[in-house]
Short mmCIF file of C-alpha atoms in Angstrom, two decimals:
data_model
loop_
_atom_site.label_atom_id
_atom_site.label_comp_id
_atom_site.label_asym_id
_atom_site.label_seq_id
_atom_site.Cartn_x
_atom_site.Cartn_y
_atom_site.Cartn_z
CA MET A 96 -20.52 -103.60 -70.84
CA THR A 97 -23.71 -104.56 -69.02
CA PRO A 98 -26.54 -102.05 -68.49
CA ARG A 99 -25.78 -102.04 -64.76
CA GLU A 100 -22.12 -101.16 -65.38
CA ASP A 101 -23.18 -98.51 -67.88
CA ARG A 102 -25.47 -96.85 -65.31
CA HIS A 103 -22.73 -97.06 -62.69
CA ASN A 104 -20.20 -95.35 -64.98
CA SER A 105 -22.69 -92.69 -66.01
CA HIS A 106 -23.27 -91.79 -62.34
CA ARG A 107 -19.54 -91.82 -61.71
CA TYR A 108 -18.92 -89.27 -64.48
CA ALA A 109 -22.05 -87.24 -63.77
CA GLU A 110 -21.06 -86.45 -60.20
CA PRO A 111 -17.78 -84.67 -61.09
CA LEU A 112 -19.62 -82.86 -63.88
CA ALA A 113 -22.27 -81.58 -61.44
CA GLU A 114 -19.58 -80.52 -58.97
CA GLY A 115 -17.80 -78.64 -61.76
CA ILE A 116 -20.99 -76.81 -62.66
CA ARG A 117 -21.55 -75.85 -59.02
CA GLU A 118 -17.97 -74.63 -58.73
CA ASP A 119 -18.38 -72.49 -61.87
CA GLU A 120 -21.58 -70.98 -60.47
CA GLY A 121 -19.84 -70.28 -57.16
CA VAL A 122 -16.93 -68.58 -58.89
CA ARG A 123 -19.37 -66.52 -60.95
CA VAL A 124 -21.26 -65.39 -57.83
CA VAL A 125 -18.07 -64.46 -55.97
CA ASP A 126 -16.84 -62.57 -59.03
CA ARG A 127 -20.06 -60.58 -59.18
CA ILE A 128 -19.98 -59.81 -55.44
CA TRP A 129 -16.48 -58.31 -55.38
CA LYS A 130 -17.18 -56.30 -58.55
CA ILE A 131 -20.40 -54.91 -57.04
CA ALA A 132 -18.60 -54.08 -53.78
CA LEU A 133 -15.75 -52.30 -55.56
CA VAL A 134 -17.96 -50.33 -57.93
CA SER A 135 -20.38 -49.41 -55.11
CA THR A 136 -17.51 -48.02 -53.02
CA LEU A 137 -16.22 -45.89 -55.90
CA PHE A 138 -19.77 -44.72 -56.69
CA VAL A 139 -20.40 -43.61 -53.09
CA LEU A 140 -17.05 -41.79 -52.94
CA LEU A 141 -17.78 -39.93 -56.19
CA PHE A 142 -21.35 -38.89 -55.29
CA ARG A 143 -21.07 -38.74 -51.50
CA GLN A 144 -22.24 -35.10 -51.33
CA GLU A 145 -25.30 -35.74 -53.51
CA LEU A 146 -26.17 -38.86 -51.54
CA GLN A 147 -25.89 -36.93 -48.28
CA ARG A 148 -28.17 -34.14 -49.56
CA LEU A 149 -30.66 -36.70 -50.84
CA VAL A 150 -30.85 -38.53 -47.52
CA LEU A 151 -31.26 -35.24 -45.63
CA SER A 152 -34.10 -34.19 -47.95
CA TRP A 153 -36.00 -37.35 -46.99
CA GLY A 154 -36.30 -35.93 -43.49
CA THR A 155 -38.66 -33.19 -44.72
CA ALA A 156 -42.43 -33.71 -44.88
CA SER A 157 -42.69 -33.13 -48.63
CA GLU A 158 -39.92 -35.63 -49.50
CA SER A 159 -40.37 -38.28 -46.79
CA HIS A 160 -41.69 -40.79 -49.35
CA GLY A 161 -38.24 -40.85 -50.97
CA ILE A 162 -36.82 -43.25 -48.39
CA LEU A 163 -39.16 -45.98 -49.69
CA ILE A 164 -38.00 -45.73 -53.31
CA PRO A 165 -34.60 -47.49 -52.90
CA ALA A 166 -36.38 -50.23 -50.94
CA PHE A 167 -38.78 -50.75 -53.86
CA SER A 168 -35.86 -50.84 -56.32
CA LEU A 169 -34.13 -53.54 -54.26
CA TYR A 170 -37.37 -55.51 -54.15
CA PHE A 171 -37.68 -55.27 -57.95
CA ILE A 172 -34.20 -56.74 -58.27
CA TYR A 173 -35.11 -59.46 -55.77
CA GLN A 174 -38.06 -60.39 -57.97
CA VAL A 175 -35.75 -61.17 -60.92
CA ARG A 176 -32.99 -62.77 -58.85
CA GLU A 177 -33.40 -66.22 -60.49
CA GLN A 178 -33.13 -64.73 -63.96
CA LEU A 179 -30.05 -62.77 -62.90
CA LYS A 180 -28.40 -65.96 -61.62
CA LYS A 181 -28.94 -67.71 -64.95
CA THR A 182 -27.92 -64.74 -67.11
CA VAL A 183 -24.32 -64.35 -68.21
CA GLY A 184 -23.38 -60.68 -68.54
CA ARG A 185 -21.32 -59.37 -71.42
CA ARG A 186 -19.17 -56.28 -71.03
CA SER A 187 -20.45 -53.45 -73.23
CA TYR A 188 -18.41 -50.32 -73.84
CA ALA A 189 -21.61 -48.45 -74.70
CA GLY A 190 -21.98 -48.22 -70.92
CA LEU A 191 -18.68 -46.37 -70.80
CA LEU A 192 -20.14 -43.80 -73.19
CA VAL A 193 -23.17 -43.37 -70.91
CA MET A 194 -20.88 -42.93 -67.90
CA THR A 195 -18.87 -40.27 -69.77
CA VAL A 196 -22.04 -38.35 -70.66
CA SER A 197 -23.14 -38.58 -67.02
CA LEU A 198 -19.82 -37.26 -65.75
CA LEU A 199 -19.87 -34.38 -68.25
CA GLY A 200 -23.43 -33.51 -67.21
CA TYR A 201 -22.39 -33.57 -63.56
CA VAL A 202 -19.45 -31.21 -64.21
CA PHE A 203 -21.69 -28.95 -66.32
CA SER A 204 -24.22 -28.78 -63.47
CA ILE A 205 -21.48 -27.73 -61.03
CA TYR A 206 -20.11 -25.13 -63.46
CA THR A 207 -23.54 -23.58 -64.22
CA LYS A 208 -24.70 -23.90 -60.57
CA PHE A 209 -27.87 -25.64 -61.75
CA GLY A 210 -28.37 -28.21 -59.03
CA TYR A 211 -30.98 -30.66 -60.33
CA PRO A 212 -28.88 -32.44 -63.01
CA LYS A 213 -26.35 -33.53 -60.37
CA PRO A 214 -28.53 -36.15 -58.64
CA LEU A 215 -30.05 -37.04 -62.01
CA MET A 216 -26.60 -37.70 -63.49
CA MET A 217 -25.90 -39.89 -60.47
CA ILE A 218 -28.67 -42.26 -61.56
CA VAL A 219 -27.56 -42.11 -65.20
CA MET A 220 -24.07 -43.05 -64.02
CA LEU A 221 -25.51 -46.03 -62.17
CA GLY A 222 -27.27 -47.18 -65.33
CA GLY A 223 -24.06 -46.78 -67.31
CA ILE A 224 -22.12 -48.87 -64.80
CA VAL A 225 -24.66 -51.69 -65.06
CA PHE A 226 -24.50 -51.56 -68.85
CA LEU A 227 -20.69 -51.55 -68.86
CA LEU A 228 -20.32 -54.55 -66.57
CA GLY A 229 -23.32 -56.63 -67.63
CA GLY A 230 -24.27 -55.41 -71.08
CA TRP A 231 -27.78 -55.72 -72.46
CA PRO A 232 -28.51 -59.20 -70.95
CA ILE A 233 -28.23 -57.78 -67.41
CA PHE A 234 -29.43 -54.26 -68.15
CA ARG A 235 -32.75 -55.42 -69.63
CA LEU A 236 -33.55 -57.10 -66.30
CA VAL A 237 -32.69 -54.18 -64.00
CA TRP A 238 -33.26 -51.03 -66.05
CA LEU A 239 -36.50 -50.17 -64.23
CA PRO A 240 -35.12 -50.72 -60.70
CA VAL A 241 -32.25 -48.38 -61.62
CA PHE A 242 -34.30 -45.57 -63.15
CA PHE A 243 -37.11 -45.99 -60.61
CA LEU A 244 -34.72 -44.17 -58.25
CA ILE A 245 -35.65 -40.94 -60.06
CA PHE A 246 -38.81 -40.86 -57.91
CA ALA A 247 -36.56 -40.36 -54.86
CA LEU A 248 -35.18 -37.06 -56.22
CA LYS A 249 -36.53 -33.61 -55.50
CA LEU A 250 -38.05 -31.87 -58.49
CA PRO A 251 -36.42 -28.64 -59.69
CA GLY A 252 -37.91 -25.57 -58.05
CA GLY A 253 -39.37 -24.15 -61.26
CA LEU A 254 -40.95 -27.43 -62.33
CA HIS A 255 -42.29 -28.08 -58.84
CA GLU A 256 -43.93 -24.65 -58.73
CA SER A 257 -45.38 -24.97 -62.25
CA ILE A 258 -47.14 -28.18 -61.18
CA THR A 259 -48.19 -27.31 -57.62
CA ILE A 260 -49.76 -23.91 -58.33
CA PRO A 261 -52.34 -25.26 -60.86
CA MET A 262 -53.11 -28.13 -58.48
CA ARG A 263 -53.66 -25.70 -55.60
CA GLU A 264 -55.90 -23.51 -57.78
CA LEU A 265 -57.91 -26.54 -58.92
CA ALA A 266 -58.40 -27.72 -55.34
CA SER A 267 -59.51 -24.27 -54.14
CA SER A 268 -61.99 -23.88 -57.04
CA ALA A 269 -63.52 -27.34 -56.49
CA ALA A 270 -63.83 -26.76 -52.72
CA ALA A 271 -65.46 -23.35 -53.24
CA ILE A 272 -68.05 -24.80 -55.63
CA ILE A 273 -69.10 -27.52 -53.19
CA LEU A 274 -69.05 -25.22 -50.14
CA ASN A 275 -71.42 -22.84 -51.95
CA ILE A 276 -74.02 -25.61 -52.09
CA LEU A 277 -74.22 -25.82 -48.30
CA PRO A 278 -76.83 -23.58 -46.59
CA GLY A 279 -75.51 -20.44 -44.97
CA LEU A 280 -72.22 -20.55 -46.88
CA GLU A 281 -71.03 -18.21 -49.62
CA CYS A 282 -67.58 -18.81 -51.09
CA GLU A 283 -65.44 -17.56 -53.94
CA ALA A 284 -62.09 -18.91 -55.09
CA ALA A 285 -59.32 -16.49 -56.00
CA ASN A 286 -56.24 -18.35 -57.19
CA VAL A 287 -55.18 -20.44 -54.16
CA LEU A 288 -57.40 -18.54 -51.69
CA ILE A 289 -61.03 -19.17 -50.74
CA HIS A 290 -62.92 -16.10 -49.52
CA GLY A 291 -66.28 -16.74 -47.89
CA THR A 292 -68.84 -15.96 -45.24
CA TYR A 293 -70.73 -18.26 -42.91
CA GLN A 294 -73.81 -16.86 -41.19
CA GLY A 295 -72.48 -13.36 -41.82
CA GLN A 296 -68.98 -14.12 -40.42
CA PRO A 297 -66.15 -13.79 -43.00
CA PHE A 298 -63.35 -16.33 -43.30
CA ASP A 299 -60.38 -16.94 -45.57
CA LEU A 300 -58.84 -20.30 -46.46
CA ASN A 301 -55.42 -20.62 -48.04
CA VAL A 302 -54.58 -23.81 -49.96
CA ALA A 303 -50.93 -23.95 -48.91
CA GLU A 304 -48.17 -25.66 -50.84
CA ALA A 305 -48.33 -28.62 -48.44
CA CYS A 306 -51.95 -29.11 -49.58
CA SER A 307 -51.12 -29.06 -53.28
CA GLY A 308 -51.20 -32.87 -53.44
CA MET A 309 -47.76 -33.05 -55.01
CA ARG A 310 -46.49 -35.56 -52.49
CA LEU A 311 -49.53 -37.79 -53.03
CA LEU A 312 -49.19 -37.46 -56.80
CA ARG A 313 -45.53 -38.47 -56.85
CA THR A 314 -46.16 -41.34 -54.44
CA PHE A 315 -49.01 -42.68 -56.54
CA VAL A 316 -47.22 -42.40 -59.86
CA ALA A 317 -44.37 -44.39 -58.31
CA LEU A 318 -46.94 -46.91 -57.06
CA GLY A 319 -48.45 -47.20 -60.54
CA VAL A 320 -45.07 -47.90 -62.08
CA SER A 321 -44.27 -50.52 -59.44
CA MET A 322 -47.62 -52.30 -59.84
CA ALA A 323 -47.25 -52.35 -63.61
CA TRP A 324 -43.82 -53.93 -63.17
CA LEU A 325 -44.64 -56.48 -60.46
CA GLU A 326 -48.04 -57.81 -61.52
CA TYR A 327 -48.51 -59.92 -64.60
CA ARG A 328 -51.21 -58.13 -66.58
CA PRO A 329 -51.99 -57.36 -70.21
CA ILE A 330 -50.26 -54.20 -71.40
CA VAL A 331 -53.59 -52.33 -71.66
CA HIS A 332 -54.33 -53.06 -67.99
CA ARG A 333 -50.91 -51.79 -66.97
CA ILE A 334 -51.34 -48.55 -68.91
CA VAL A 335 -54.80 -47.95 -67.40
CA LEU A 336 -53.50 -48.53 -63.86
CA LEU A 337 -50.54 -46.24 -64.45
CA VAL A 338 -52.60 -43.42 -65.97
CA SER A 339 -55.29 -43.71 -63.27
CA THR A 340 -52.82 -42.69 -60.56
CA VAL A 341 -52.93 -39.03 -61.66
CA PRO A 342 -56.71 -38.41 -61.45
CA ILE A 343 -56.89 -40.44 -58.21
CA ALA A 344 -54.20 -38.28 -56.58
CA VAL A 345 -55.81 -35.04 -57.81
CA PHE A 346 -59.30 -36.12 -56.66
CA CYS A 347 -58.09 -37.15 -53.20
CA ASN A 348 -56.27 -33.87 -52.73
CA MET A 349 -59.42 -31.92 -53.73
CA LEU A 350 -61.34 -33.99 -51.17
CA ARG A 351 -58.71 -33.24 -48.54
CA VAL A 352 -58.97 -29.48 -49.13
CA LEU A 353 -62.77 -29.66 -48.96
CA LEU A 354 -62.76 -31.61 -45.68
CA THR A 355 -60.17 -29.22 -44.24
CA GLY A 356 -62.44 -26.31 -45.14
CA LEU A 357 -65.46 -27.99 -43.51
CA ILE A 358 -63.49 -28.65 -40.32
CA TYR A 359 -62.23 -25.07 -40.29
CA ILE A 360 -65.72 -23.60 -40.67
CA PHE A 361 -67.92 -25.93 -38.61
CA ILE A 362 -65.57 -27.25 -35.91
CA GLY A 363 -62.85 -24.64 -35.52
CA PRO A 364 -59.61 -23.34 -37.06
CA GLN A 365 -57.47 -25.11 -34.46
CA TRP A 366 -58.76 -28.49 -35.70
CA ALA A 367 -57.76 -27.80 -39.31
CA GLN A 368 -54.03 -27.69 -38.66
CA GLY A 369 -51.27 -29.57 -36.90
CA THR A 370 -51.90 -33.20 -36.00
CA MET A 371 -55.46 -33.22 -37.37
CA HIS A 372 -54.26 -31.89 -40.71
CA ALA A 373 -51.55 -34.57 -40.94
CA LEU A 374 -54.05 -37.28 -39.94
CA LEU A 375 -56.41 -36.15 -42.66
CA GLY A 376 -53.58 -36.54 -45.17
CA MET A 377 -53.08 -40.14 -44.04
CA VAL A 378 -56.80 -40.82 -44.41
CA MET A 379 -56.71 -39.49 -47.98
CA LEU A 380 -53.81 -41.83 -48.70
CA LEU A 381 -55.98 -44.76 -47.62
CA VAL A 382 -58.83 -43.48 -49.79
CA ALA A 383 -56.45 -43.27 -52.74
CA PHE A 384 -55.28 -46.84 -52.17
CA GLY A 385 -58.91 -47.96 -52.00
CA LEU A 386 -59.77 -46.29 -55.31
CA TYR A 387 -56.68 -47.73 -56.96
CA GLY A 388 -57.51 -51.20 -55.66
CA GLY A 389 -61.06 -50.81 -56.94
CA ILE A 390 -59.84 -50.02 -60.44
CA ALA A 391 -57.50 -53.03 -60.32
CA TRP A 392 -60.42 -55.25 -59.19
CA ILE A 393 -62.60 -53.99 -62.06
CA MET A 394 -59.83 -54.69 -64.58
CA ASN A 395 -59.42 -58.22 -63.18
CA ASN A 396 -63.11 -59.10 -63.23
CA LEU A 397 -64.48 -57.38 -66.32
CA PHE A 398 -61.85 -58.59 -68.76
CA VAL A 399 -61.11 -62.27 -69.36
CA GLU A 400 -58.19 -63.33 -71.51
CA GLU A 401 -59.02 -65.39 -74.60
CA GLU A 402 -56.49 -68.06 -73.64
CA ASP A 403 -58.37 -68.77 -70.40
CA GLU A 404 -61.64 -69.19 -72.32
CA LYS A 405 -60.03 -71.62 -74.77
CA CYS A 406 -58.58 -73.67 -71.91
CA GLU A 407 -61.99 -73.82 -70.24
CA VAL A 408 -63.67 -75.04 -73.43
CA LEU A 409 -60.97 -77.69 -73.87
CA VAL A 410 -61.52 -78.97 -70.32
CA ILE A 411 -65.30 -79.19 -70.91
CA LYS A 412 -64.79 -81.16 -74.12
CA LYS A 413 -62.45 -83.65 -72.44
CA SER A 414 -64.86 -84.15 -69.56
CA CYS A 415 -67.68 -84.84 -72.06
CA GLU A 416 -65.58 -87.47 -73.82
CA LEU A 417 -65.01 -89.23 -70.52
#
């Protein structure tokens, strides 16, 4: 056989082989789609009440950030879409065990009338379904997008109160200390209240629950997790960015309470509530993003990976040889 005939035959056999591979990939995609559609329908039917309550809670001011969390989870999955296409899932019955534990926890929550585990078990059930159908090869790619949905849930009342009250007290104390520095002002913090006088006129400021900074804190912790997942960084950088979200959120909320107090005292009480108060919250969100971006910039510019330095030296040496 001549080389030309050999090349001709190789192309003739390669084309059916490529078509077979494409057909297998198509069958695999269709198989995944109908499984996802079926499981999603059953999941919605089982947890329809919890899903309805969750969506309704996103309509409140304190939980409005929750509507963004599923969108972020879908984007995380979109980021690993090529890896998911190339990965062959393996059914794992350990996922069935996780689903059973989730269902038992859900029933227990209904029986004890303790509401928080119900939406939490919904997310655990979702993780169990992924593990059952795809096994570890698929689960290792989507575990964070699944459990990232926890940020969309309301915190239990007791836990929410145990976090917000110290944050409100911290904000009132910090604002009172700074207000005392200003001439003509005398202030004293008492728990979440600020008692003071300005030019002999008394006033009282109450750091309400809406000013606790809890919404900003939860939003920024979710942001820190998403940035650590999406951006390629050394593990130390990711930990620093994640941990920095807490002091940034606390600082911005203290600044918000201070500015609200200044507006209340020097401009008027009517300007420290309503639309102005909400606008100030948006401004603090921008300040928080700026601080977070500044920390990310510092991490990018102060630390250089050793591999980059080695590559630079190698390029210099080659250029010298030339």
